[in-house]
Structures are given as C-alpha cells and as structure tokens.
CSV table of C-alpha atoms and ligand atoms in Angstrom, one decimal:
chain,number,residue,atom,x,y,z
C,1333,UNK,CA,-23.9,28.6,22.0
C,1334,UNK,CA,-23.4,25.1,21.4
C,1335,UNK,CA,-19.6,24.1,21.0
C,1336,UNK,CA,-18.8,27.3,23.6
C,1337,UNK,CA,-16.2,25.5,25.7
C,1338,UNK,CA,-14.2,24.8,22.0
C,1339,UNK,CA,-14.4,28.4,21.5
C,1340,UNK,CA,-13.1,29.5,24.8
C,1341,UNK,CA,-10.1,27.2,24.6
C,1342,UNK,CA,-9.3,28.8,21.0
C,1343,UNK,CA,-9.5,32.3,22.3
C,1344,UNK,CA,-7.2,30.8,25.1
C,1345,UNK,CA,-4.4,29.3,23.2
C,1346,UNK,CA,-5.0,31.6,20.8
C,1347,UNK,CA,-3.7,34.7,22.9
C,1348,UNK,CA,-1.0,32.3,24.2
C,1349,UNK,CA,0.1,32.3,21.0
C,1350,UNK,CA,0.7,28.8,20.4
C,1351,UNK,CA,0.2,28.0,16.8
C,1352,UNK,CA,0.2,24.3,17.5
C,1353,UNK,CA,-2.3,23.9,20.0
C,1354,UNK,CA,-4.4,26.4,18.3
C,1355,UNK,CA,-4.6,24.6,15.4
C,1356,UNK,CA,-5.7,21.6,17.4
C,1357,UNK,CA,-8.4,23.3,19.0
C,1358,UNK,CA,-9.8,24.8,15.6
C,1359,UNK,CA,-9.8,21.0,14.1
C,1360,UNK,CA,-12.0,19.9,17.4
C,1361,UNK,CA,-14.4,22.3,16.4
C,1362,UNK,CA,-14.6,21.7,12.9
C,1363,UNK,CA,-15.2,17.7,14.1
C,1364,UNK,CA,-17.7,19.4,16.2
C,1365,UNK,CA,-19.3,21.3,13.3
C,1366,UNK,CA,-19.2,18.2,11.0
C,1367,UNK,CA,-20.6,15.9,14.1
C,1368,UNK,CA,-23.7,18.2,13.8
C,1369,UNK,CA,-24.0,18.3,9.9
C,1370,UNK,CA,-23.0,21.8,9.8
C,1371,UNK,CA,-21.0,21.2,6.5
C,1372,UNK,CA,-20.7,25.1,5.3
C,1373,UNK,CA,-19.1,26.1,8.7
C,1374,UNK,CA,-16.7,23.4,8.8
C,1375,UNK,CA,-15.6,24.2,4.9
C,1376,UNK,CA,-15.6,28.1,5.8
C,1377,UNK,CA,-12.9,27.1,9.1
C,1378,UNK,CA,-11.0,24.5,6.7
C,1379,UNK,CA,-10.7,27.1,4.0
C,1380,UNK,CA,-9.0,29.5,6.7
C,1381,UNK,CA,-6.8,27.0,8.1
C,1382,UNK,CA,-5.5,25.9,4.1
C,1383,UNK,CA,-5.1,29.5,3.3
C,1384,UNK,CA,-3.1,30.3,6.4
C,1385,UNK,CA,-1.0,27.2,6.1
C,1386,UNK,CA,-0.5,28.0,2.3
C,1387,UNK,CA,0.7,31.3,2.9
C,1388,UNK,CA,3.3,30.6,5.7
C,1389,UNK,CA,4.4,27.5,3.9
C,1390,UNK,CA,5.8,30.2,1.0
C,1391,UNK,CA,7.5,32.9,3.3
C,1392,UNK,CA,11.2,32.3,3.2
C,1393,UNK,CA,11.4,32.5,7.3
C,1394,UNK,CA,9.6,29.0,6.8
C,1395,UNK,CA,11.8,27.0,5.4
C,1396,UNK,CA,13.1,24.4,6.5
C,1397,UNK,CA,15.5,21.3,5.6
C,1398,UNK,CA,14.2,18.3,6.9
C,1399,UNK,CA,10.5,18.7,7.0
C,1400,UNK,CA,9.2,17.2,3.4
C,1401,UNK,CA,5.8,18.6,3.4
C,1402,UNK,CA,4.4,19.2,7.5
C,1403,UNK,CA,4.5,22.3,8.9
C,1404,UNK,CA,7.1,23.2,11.5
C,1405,UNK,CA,5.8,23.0,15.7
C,1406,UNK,CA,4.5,19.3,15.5
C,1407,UNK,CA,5.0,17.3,18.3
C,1408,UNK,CA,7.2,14.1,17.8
C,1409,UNK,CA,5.5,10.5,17.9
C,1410,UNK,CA,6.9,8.1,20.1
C,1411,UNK,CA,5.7,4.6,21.0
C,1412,UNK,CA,4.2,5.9,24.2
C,1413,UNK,CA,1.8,8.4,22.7
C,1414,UNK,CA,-2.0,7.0,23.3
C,1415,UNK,CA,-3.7,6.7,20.5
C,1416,UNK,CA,-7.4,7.5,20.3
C,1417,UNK,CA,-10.3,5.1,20.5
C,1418,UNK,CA,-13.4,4.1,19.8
C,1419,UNK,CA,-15.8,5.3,22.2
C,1420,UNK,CA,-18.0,2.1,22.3
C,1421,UNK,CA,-15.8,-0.6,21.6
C,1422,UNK,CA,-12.4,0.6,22.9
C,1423,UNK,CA,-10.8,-0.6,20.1
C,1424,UNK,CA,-7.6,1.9,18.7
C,1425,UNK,CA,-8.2,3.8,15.8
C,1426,UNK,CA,-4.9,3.6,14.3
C,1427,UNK,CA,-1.5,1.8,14.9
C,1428,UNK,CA,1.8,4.2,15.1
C,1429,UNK,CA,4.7,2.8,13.4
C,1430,UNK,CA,8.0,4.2,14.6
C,1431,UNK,CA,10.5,4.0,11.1
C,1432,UNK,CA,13.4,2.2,12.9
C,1433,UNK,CA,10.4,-0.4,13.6
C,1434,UNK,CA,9.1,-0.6,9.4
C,1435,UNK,CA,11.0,-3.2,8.0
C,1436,UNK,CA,9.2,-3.1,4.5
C,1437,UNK,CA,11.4,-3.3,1.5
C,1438,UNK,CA,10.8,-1.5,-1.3
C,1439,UNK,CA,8.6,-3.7,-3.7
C,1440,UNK,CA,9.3,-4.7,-7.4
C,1441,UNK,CA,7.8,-2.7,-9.5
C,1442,UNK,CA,7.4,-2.0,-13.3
C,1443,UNK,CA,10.1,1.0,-14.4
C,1444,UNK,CA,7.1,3.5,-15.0
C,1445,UNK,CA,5.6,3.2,-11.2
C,1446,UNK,CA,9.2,3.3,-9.6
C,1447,UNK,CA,9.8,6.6,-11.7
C,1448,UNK,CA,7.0,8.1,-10.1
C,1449,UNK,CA,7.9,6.8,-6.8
C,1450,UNK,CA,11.4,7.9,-6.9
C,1451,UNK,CA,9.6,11.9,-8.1
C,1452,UNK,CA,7.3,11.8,-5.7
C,1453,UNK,CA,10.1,10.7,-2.7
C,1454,UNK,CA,12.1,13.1,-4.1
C,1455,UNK,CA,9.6,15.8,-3.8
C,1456,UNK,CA,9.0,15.0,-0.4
C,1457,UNK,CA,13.0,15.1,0.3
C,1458,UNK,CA,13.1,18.2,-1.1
C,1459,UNK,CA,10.5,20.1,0.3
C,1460,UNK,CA,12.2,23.4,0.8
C,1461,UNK,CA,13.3,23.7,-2.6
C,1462,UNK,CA,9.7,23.1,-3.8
C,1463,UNK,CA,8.7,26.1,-1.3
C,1464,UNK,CA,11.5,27.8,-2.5
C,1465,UNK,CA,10.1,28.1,-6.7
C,1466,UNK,CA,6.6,28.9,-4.7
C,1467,UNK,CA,5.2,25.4,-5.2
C,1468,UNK,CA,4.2,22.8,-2.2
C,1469,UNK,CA,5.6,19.2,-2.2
C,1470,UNK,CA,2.4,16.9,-2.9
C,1471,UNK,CA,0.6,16.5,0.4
C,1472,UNK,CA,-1.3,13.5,-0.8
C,1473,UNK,CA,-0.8,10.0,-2.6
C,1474,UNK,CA,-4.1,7.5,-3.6
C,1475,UNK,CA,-2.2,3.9,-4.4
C,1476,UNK,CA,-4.8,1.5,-6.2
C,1477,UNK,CA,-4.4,-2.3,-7.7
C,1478,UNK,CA,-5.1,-5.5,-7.4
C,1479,UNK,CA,-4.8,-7.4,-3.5
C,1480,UNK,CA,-1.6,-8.3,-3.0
C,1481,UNK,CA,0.5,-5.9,-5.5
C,1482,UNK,CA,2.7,-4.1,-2.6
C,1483,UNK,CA,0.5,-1.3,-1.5
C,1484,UNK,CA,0.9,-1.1,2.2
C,1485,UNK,CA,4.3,-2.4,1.9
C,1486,UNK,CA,5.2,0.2,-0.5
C,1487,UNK,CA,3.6,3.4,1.9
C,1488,UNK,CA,5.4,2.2,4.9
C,1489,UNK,CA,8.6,2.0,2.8
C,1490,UNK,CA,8.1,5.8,2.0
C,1491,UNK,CA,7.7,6.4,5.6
C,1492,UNK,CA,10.9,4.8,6.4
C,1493,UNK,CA,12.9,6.4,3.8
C,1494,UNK,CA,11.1,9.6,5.0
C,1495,UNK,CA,12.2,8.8,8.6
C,1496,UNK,CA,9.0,9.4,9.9
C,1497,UNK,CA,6.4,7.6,12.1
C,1498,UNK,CA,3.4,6.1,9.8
C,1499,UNK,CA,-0.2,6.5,12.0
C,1500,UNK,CA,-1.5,3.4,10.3
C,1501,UNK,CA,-5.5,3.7,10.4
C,1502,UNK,CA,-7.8,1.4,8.6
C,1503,UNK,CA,-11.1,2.9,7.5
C,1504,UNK,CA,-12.6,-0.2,8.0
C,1505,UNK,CA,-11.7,-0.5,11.6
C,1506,UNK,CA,-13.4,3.4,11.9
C,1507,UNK,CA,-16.5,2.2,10.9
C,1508,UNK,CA,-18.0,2.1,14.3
C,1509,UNK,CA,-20.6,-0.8,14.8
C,1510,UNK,CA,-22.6,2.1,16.1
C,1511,UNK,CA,-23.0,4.0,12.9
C,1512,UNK,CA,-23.8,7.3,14.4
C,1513,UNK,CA,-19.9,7.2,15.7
C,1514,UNK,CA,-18.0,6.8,12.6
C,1515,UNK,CA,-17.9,10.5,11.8
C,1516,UNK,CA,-16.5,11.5,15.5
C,1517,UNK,CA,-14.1,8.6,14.5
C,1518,UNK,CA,-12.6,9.6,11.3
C,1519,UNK,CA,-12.4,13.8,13.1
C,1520,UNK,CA,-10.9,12.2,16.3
C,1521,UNK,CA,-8.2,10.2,13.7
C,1522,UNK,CA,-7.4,13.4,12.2
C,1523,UNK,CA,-6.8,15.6,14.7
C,1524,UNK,CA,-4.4,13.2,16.5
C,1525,UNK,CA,-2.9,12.9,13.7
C,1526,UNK,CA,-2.4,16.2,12.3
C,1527,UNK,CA,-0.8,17.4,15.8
C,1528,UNK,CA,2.4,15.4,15.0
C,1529,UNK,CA,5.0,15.1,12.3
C,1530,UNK,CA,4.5,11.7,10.9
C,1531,UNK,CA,2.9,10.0,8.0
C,1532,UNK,CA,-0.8,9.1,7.3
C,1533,UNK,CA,-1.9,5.6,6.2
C,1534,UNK,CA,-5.2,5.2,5.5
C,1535,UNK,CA,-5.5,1.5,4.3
C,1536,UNK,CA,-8.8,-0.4,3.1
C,1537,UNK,CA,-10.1,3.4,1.9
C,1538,UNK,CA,-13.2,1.4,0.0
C,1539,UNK,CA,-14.4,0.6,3.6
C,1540,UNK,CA,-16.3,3.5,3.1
C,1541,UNK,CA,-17.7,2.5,0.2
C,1542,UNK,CA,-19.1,-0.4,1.6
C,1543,UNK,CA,-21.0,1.7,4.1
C,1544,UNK,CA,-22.8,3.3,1.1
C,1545,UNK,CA,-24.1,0.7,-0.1
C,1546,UNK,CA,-26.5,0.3,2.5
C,1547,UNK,CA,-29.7,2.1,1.6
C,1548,UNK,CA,-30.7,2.4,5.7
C,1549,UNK,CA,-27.1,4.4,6.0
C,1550,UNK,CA,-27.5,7.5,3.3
C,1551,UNK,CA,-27.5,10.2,5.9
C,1552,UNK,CA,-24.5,8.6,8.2
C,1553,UNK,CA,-22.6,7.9,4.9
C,1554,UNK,CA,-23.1,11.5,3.9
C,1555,UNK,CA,-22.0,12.2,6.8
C,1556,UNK,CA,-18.8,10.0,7.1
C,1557,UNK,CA,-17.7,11.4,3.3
C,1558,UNK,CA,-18.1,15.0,4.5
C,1559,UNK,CA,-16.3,14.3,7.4
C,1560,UNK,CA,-13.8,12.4,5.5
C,1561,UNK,CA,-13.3,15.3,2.7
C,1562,UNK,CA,-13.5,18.3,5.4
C,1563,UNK,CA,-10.6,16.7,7.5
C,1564,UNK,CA,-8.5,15.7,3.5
C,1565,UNK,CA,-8.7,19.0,3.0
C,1566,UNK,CA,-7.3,20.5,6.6
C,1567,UNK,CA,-4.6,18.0,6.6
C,1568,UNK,CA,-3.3,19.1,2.8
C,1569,UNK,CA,-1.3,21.8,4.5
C,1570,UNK,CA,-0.3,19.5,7.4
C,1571,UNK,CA,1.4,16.7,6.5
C,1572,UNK,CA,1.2,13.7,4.1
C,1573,UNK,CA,-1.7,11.6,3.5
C,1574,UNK,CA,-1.0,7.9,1.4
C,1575,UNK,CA,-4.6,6.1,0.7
C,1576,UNK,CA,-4.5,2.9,-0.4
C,1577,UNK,CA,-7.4,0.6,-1.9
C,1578,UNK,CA,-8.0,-2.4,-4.2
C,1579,UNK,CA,-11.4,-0.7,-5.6
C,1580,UNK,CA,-10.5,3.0,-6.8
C,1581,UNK,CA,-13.8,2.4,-9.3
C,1582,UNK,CA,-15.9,1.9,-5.9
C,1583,UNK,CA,-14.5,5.6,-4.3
C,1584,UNK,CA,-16.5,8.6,-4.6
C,1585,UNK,CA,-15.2,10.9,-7.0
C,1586,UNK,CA,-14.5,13.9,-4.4
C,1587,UNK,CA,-12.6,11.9,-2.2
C,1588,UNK,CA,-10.4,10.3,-5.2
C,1589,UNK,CA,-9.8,14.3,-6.5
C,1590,UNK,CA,-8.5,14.6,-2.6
C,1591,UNK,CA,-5.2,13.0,-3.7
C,1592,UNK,CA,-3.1,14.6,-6.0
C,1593,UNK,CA,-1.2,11.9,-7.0
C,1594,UNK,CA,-2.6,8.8,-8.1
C,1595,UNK,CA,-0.8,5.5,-8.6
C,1596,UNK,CA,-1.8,2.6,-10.3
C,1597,UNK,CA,0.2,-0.6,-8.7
C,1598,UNK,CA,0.0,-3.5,-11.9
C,1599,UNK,CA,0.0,-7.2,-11.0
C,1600,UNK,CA,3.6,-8.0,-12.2
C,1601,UNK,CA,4.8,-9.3,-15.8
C,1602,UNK,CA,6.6,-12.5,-16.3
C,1603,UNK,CA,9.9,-10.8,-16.1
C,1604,UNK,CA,9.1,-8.6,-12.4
C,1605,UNK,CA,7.9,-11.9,-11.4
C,1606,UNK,CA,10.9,-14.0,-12.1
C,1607,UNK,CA,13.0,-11.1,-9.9
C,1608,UNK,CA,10.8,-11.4,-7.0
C,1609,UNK,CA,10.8,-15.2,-7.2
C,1610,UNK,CA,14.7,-15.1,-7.2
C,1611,UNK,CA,14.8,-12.5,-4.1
C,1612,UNK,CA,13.1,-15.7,-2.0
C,1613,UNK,CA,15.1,-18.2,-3.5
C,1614,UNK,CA,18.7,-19.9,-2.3
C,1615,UNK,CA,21.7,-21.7,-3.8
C,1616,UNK,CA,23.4,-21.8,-6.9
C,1617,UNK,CA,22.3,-19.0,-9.2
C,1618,UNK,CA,21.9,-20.4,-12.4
C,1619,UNK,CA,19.6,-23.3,-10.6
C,1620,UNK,CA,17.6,-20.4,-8.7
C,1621,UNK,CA,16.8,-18.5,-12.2
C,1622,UNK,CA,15.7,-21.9,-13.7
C,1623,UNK,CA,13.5,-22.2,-10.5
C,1624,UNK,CA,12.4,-18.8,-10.5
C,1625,UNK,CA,11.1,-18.8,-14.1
C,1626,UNK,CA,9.3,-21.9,-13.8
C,1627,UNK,CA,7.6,-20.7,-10.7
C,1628,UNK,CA,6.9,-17.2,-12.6
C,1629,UNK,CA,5.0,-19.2,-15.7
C,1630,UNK,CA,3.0,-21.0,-13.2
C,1631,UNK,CA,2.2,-17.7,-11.5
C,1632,UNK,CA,1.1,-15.9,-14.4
C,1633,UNK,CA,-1.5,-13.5,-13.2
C,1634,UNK,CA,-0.8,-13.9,-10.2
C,1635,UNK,CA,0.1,-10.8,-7.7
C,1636,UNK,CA,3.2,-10.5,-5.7
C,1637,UNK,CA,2.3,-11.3,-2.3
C,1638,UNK,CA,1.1,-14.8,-4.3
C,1639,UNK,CA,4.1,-15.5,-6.1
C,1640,UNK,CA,6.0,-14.9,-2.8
C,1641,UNK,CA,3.4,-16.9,-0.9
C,1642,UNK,CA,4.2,-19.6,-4.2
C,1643,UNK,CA,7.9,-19.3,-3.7
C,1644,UNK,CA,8.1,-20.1,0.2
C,1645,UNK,CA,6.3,-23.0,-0.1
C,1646,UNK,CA,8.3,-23.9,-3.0
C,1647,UNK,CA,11.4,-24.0,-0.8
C,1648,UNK,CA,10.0,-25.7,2.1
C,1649,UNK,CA,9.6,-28.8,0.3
C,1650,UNK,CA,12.6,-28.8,-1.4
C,1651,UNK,CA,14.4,-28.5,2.0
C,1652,UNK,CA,13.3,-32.1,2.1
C,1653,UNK,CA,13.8,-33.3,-1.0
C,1654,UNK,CA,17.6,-32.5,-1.4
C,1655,UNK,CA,19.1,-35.7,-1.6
C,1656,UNK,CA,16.3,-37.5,-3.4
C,1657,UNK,CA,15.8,-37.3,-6.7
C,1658,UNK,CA,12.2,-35.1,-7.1
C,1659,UNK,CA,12.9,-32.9,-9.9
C,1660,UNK,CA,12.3,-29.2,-9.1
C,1661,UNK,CA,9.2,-29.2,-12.2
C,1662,UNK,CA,7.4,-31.9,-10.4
C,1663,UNK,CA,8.1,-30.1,-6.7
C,1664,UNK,CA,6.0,-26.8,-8.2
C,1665,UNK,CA,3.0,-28.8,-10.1
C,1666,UNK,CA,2.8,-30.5,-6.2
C,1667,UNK,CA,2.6,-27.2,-5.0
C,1668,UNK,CA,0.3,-25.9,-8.2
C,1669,UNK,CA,-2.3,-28.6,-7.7
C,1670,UNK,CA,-2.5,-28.1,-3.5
C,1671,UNK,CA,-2.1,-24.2,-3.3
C,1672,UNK,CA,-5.4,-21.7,-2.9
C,1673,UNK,CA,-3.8,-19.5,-5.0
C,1674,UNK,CA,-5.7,-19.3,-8.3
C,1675,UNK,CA,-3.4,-20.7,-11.2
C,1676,UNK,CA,-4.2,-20.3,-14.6
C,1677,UNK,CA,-6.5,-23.5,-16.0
C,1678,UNK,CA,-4.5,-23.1,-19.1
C,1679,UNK,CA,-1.1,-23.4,-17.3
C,1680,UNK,CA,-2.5,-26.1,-15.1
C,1681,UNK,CA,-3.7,-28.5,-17.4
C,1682,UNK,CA,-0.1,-27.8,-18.8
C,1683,UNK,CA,1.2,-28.7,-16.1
C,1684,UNK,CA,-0.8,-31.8,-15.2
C,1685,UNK,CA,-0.7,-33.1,-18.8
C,1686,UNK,CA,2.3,-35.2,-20.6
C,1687,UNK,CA,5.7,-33.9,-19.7
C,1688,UNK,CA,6.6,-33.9,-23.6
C,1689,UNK,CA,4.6,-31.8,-25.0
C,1690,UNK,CA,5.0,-29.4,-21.4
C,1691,UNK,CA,8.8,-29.7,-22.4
C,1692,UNK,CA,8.2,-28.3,-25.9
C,1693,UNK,CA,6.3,-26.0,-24.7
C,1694,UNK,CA,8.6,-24.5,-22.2
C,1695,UNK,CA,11.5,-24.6,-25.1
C,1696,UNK,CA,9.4,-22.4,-27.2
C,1697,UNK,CA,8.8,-20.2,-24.3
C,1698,UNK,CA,12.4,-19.2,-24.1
C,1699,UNK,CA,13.4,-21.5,-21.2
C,1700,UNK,CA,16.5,-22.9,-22.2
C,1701,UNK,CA,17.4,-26.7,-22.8
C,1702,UNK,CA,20.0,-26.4,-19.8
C,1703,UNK,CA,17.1,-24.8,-17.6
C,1704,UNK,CA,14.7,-27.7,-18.5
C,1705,UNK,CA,17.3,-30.3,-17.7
C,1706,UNK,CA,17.8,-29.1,-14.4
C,1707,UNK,CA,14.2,-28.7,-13.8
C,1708,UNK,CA,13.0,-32.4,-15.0
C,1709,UNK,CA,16.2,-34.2,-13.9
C,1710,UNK,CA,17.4,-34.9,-16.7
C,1711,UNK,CA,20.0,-34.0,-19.2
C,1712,UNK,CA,19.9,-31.8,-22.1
C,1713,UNK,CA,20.8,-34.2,-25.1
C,1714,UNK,CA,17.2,-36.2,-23.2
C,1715,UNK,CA,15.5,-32.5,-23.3
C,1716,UNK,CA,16.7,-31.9,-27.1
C,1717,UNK,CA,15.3,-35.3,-27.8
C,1718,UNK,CA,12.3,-34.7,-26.0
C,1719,UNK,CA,11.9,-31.3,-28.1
C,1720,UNK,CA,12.8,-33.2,-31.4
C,1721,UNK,CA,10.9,-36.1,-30.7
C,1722,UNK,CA,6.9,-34.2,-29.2
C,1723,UNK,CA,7.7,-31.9,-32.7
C,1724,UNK,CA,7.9,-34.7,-35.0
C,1725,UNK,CA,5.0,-36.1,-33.1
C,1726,UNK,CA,2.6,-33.2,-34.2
D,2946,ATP,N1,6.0,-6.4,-6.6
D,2946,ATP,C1,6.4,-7.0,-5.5
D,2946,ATP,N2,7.7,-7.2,-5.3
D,2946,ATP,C2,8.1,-7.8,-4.1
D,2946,ATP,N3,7.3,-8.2,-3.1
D,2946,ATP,C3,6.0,-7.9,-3.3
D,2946,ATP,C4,5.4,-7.3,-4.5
D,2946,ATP,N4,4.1,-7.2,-4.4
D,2946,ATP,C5,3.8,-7.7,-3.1
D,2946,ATP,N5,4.9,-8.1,-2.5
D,2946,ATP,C6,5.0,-8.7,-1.2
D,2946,ATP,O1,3.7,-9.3,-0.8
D,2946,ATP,C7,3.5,-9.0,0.6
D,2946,ATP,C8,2.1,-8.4,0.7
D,2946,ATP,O2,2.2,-7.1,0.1
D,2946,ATP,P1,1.2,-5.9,0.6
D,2946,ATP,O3,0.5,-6.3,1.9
D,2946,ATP,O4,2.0,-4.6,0.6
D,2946,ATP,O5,0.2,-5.9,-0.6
D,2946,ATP,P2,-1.2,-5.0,-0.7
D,2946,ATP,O6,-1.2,-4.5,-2.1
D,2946,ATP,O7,-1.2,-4.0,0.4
D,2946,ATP,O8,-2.3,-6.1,-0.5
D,2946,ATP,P3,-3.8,-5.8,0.0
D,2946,ATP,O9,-4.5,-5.1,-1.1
D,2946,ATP,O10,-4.3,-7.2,0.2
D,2946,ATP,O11,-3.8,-5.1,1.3
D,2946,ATP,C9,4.6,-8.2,1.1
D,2946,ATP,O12,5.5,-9.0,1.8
D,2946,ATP,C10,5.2,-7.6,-0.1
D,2946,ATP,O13,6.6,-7.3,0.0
D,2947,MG,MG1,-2.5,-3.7,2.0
C-alpha cells in the first residue's frame, strides 16, 4: 500500500488521541492522494474531516470566546516557525505576518463595501454567538477590483483587528518552475497552515489562471485546481481563508463558489478620493482640501494606491517650492504631465490648455472661487473676473 507510512502515523496519533496532530496527518494524506490524481479519495477524506469539524463546531462544550472561526488545539504562530518551501528552488511558500507587525490601515472605502466589512468582522468577532443560533461565522472571503484599490491592505487590516498572524502566500510564487511540483506546493501550504490559528492570504489568486492557459499544462492545471479546491474545502472548518485578485472573470467557477463572501473593491469616486488625498496631505486645512480636490479631478479613474502615489509626489515638490511663488495648480499639471500614472486625456489636455477656460471649468465643477485663488495664486475678485470674462468669451 502506497502512502502506508501516512497511514501508520494516523493510527498512531490517532490512539494518542491528539486531535491536532491527527488532523495534520489526515491532510498529508489527502496531499498524498491528490499528488497521485486520486481526486474521489481525497473528496471522500475532506468530506469526513468538514463533517466532523461541522458537528463539533455546534456542540455547546465547543465554544469558545476569542476564536472567530478556527477550531480550538491550534498551535500558535510565532516569527520563529519555518515555513515550508519549495522543493526545487528553496524559495518560501508563504510569509507569516505577526499582527503587532501589520501596520495596514484600514482603506477608504465606498459606505456599501465598509458595511459589509464591518458584518463580516463582526461575524468573525462574534463567532461563538454564531455557533450559538447553530450557524458558522463565514470561513472564507474572495476580494476582487481593480490593481491598486486596497486589497491586500484591506486583508491584513482584518488580520490585525482579528489579532491574528496572516500566512501571506502568493499563488504565483507556488507555481513551481517545475510544473509537476505546484500541486505538492499548494497541499504543503495548506497543511502548515491549517495546523495553526492564524489567517490565510492567498494574494495574486489568478496566478492560477495563467497556468491554464497554457495548452501543454491541462493535466498539471487540473491538477493544481483539484488540489486547490480539495484543500478550500478542508480548511472551511479550520480557519479563515481571504483570496484576493484583480481578474475574478479569469477564476474558475468552482474555486470562486469556494468563498462565501465575495467583495467587489470599486476604484474610488471623486469624493473617496478627495479623503484619501487629504489623509497624505499637511498644513492648513482649508489649503489641503483645495489641494486635495484638485489632485482628486486630475486623478479621476485613477485607483487609490495611484492617487496616493499622485499625492506624495505632490508634496515633495512643494517642499521646495514654499517660499516661491509656483501656484499649487501649476505644481500638479508638473506632476500630471511627468507621472506613469495614466491621467485622463480629457483632464490633461484641460490641464495643459489656457488657464481661463481651465478656471471656468473648475468653477462649474463646484470648486469654489476661494479654492481656485489659492490654487492659481491669485485672488478671487482675479478668479471671478477670470470666470466672468472666459463666459463672455464663449
Ligand atoms: N481606498 C483607499 N484608501 C486609502 N488608501 C488606499 C486605498 N486604496 C489603496 N490604497 C493604498 O494604496 C496602497 C496599495 O494598496 P494595496 O496594495 O492594498 O492594493 P491592492 O488592491 O492589493 O493592489 P494590487 O491589486 O496591485 O495587489 C496601500 O498603501 C493602500 O493603503
Ligand atoms: Mg495586492
């Protein structure tokens, strides 16, 4: 019998009666199973371990306070716990996190996605009295947009808030060189993880999708997703899962019906994006929101991590420029005309046309005369005039 040496060290523990370890050794041999392509014999030992961890997660001797979704008897995390690796290339397969190390803050985002990030952080909080009404807290979160829009910051800020350790894998960084490998990666990732009380982060999740693309690699990839869904499916009773990607279209449809919750992360609108710009900004309030709505029409469609990238720079030169007299408008179309960031061609040409008709067009747009004044140099009676004068030009 093949995998005879896993069996004999699940008999063992299992007499010891050591439900962690024994859980351990029944993941190694459902990587073992799903290694060989014996799909129906890892799903038969998955379905045993779900149904087992279901049913103890509902008897009342289970409960407990401060565990949001894993099951009691994990191990703690520390900084010293090796982390597995790739076989062939020695790289890690993952990065641990400890929370008093995560210093993400909580993104900006619209009212609707922090409604369902305050639910679902509640849920987790309040675990036991989830188990209590019969129910499990969600074991799993997909988070989806554009690059940029606060993903990974936003999962480590739930593993901080959590105080737990985050075991930060990306799926591109499993995908062995050596195809063959990237199965025994993604079932040696799991069952580290799944022995101890932290968070899973599995970032760049379209890696995998990638992969399939590649008409030489449909029987690895088949492989990898089984692997991948076998091992989604063990953890659900385990511990939290947050999978984060900027192309949900391009995940398969069983792995995206893995998660049960499913967040869509929106590039920001003009109002998010004057908040984030005034979090980077300094000095006198009424200047900084003048700033930061300037900066937030240029970056119209632009993400987050842009705008902030947009905002930096933005003070950088101005540190410079304090005692000259470089208006703050013609600081940002500097920036605008030498950034890689991808500004609208509408609001550049704005920008890099005649500052009349840019003026007029910034009055309509709700910025007020005081705002504009500060932001060309100027004063307002000049703006007004400059308002009046472009209008009666038309
Ligand atoms: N809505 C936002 N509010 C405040 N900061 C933001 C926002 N969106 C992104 N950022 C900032 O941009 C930076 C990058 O964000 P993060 O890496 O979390 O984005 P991401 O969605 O994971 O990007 P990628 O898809 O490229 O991995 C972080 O410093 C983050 O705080
Ligand atoms: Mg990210």
């Amino acid at each position: 019998m093949e995998h005879f040496p896993i069996v004999t060290s699940l008999v063992r523990v299992a007499l010891g009666g050591d439900s962690k370890r024994l859980n351990h050794q029944i993941q190694r041999l459902i990587n073992a199973l799903l290694a060989d392509g014996d799909d129906q014999q890892a799903a038969a030992l998955v379905k045993l371990i779900n149904h087992k961890s279901r049913s103890s997660e509902i008897a009342p001797s289970r409960l407990t306070q401060s565990a949001p979704v894993a099951s009691p008897n994990l191990d703690s995390l520390t900084p010293q716990t090796p982390v597995p690796v790739d076989k062939d290339s020695a790289a890690p397969l993952a990065t641990v996190l400890m929370p008093d190390h995560i210093l993400a803050d909580l993104p900006l985002f619209p009212p609707r996605v922090q409604a369902n990030v305050d639910a679902l952080l509640m849920e987790w909080m309040n675990g036991d009295r989830i188990r209590a009404a019969g129910l499990s807290p969600s074991p799993s979160l997909l988070v989806y947009g554009a690059p940029g829009t606060g993903k990974t910051t936003l999962a480590l800020w739930l593993a901080r808030q959590l105080g737990r350790p985050v075991v930060l894998a990306r799926l591109d960084g499993l995908i062995s060189s050596f195809l063959g490998t990237t199965a025994r990666n993604v079932g040696a990732l799991f069952s580290f993880t799944n022995r101890y009380d932290c968070v899973l982060v599995l970032d760049e999740f379209d890696a995998i999708a990638k992969v399939r693309d590649d008409p030489n690699e449909v029987g690895e990839i088949k492989r990898v997703v089984n692997a991948l869904l076998q091992n989604l499916d063990a953890r659900a009773g385990q511990g939290i899962t947050i999978g984060l990607t900027n192309h949900e279209s391009l995940l398969d449809p069983a792995i995206w019906r893995r998660f049960e919750v499913q967040l869509a992360i929106p590039l920001p609108v003009f109002e998010q994006r004057v908040e984030i710009a005034q979090r980077s900004l300094d000095g006198d309030l009424e200047q900084v929101r003048a700033e930061a709505r300037l900066l937030s029409w240029i970056a119209m469609g632009l993400s987050g991590a842009e705008l902030r990238t947009l905002t930096t720079k933005y003070r950088k030169r101005r540190l410079f420029l304090e005692h000259q007299s470089t208006p703050p408008a013609h600081t940002m179309l500097q920036l605008a005309d030498s950034t890689s960031v991808h500004i609208d061609s509408d609001v550049l040409e704005a920008l890099r046309g005649d500052e009349g008709p840019l003026v007029r067009r910034l009055a309509a747009e709700s910025f007020t005369y005081s705002d504009l004044a500060y932001l060309f140099d100027t004063s307002t009676k000049t703006i007004q005039r400059r308002v009046l004068d472009t209008a009666s030009e038309d």
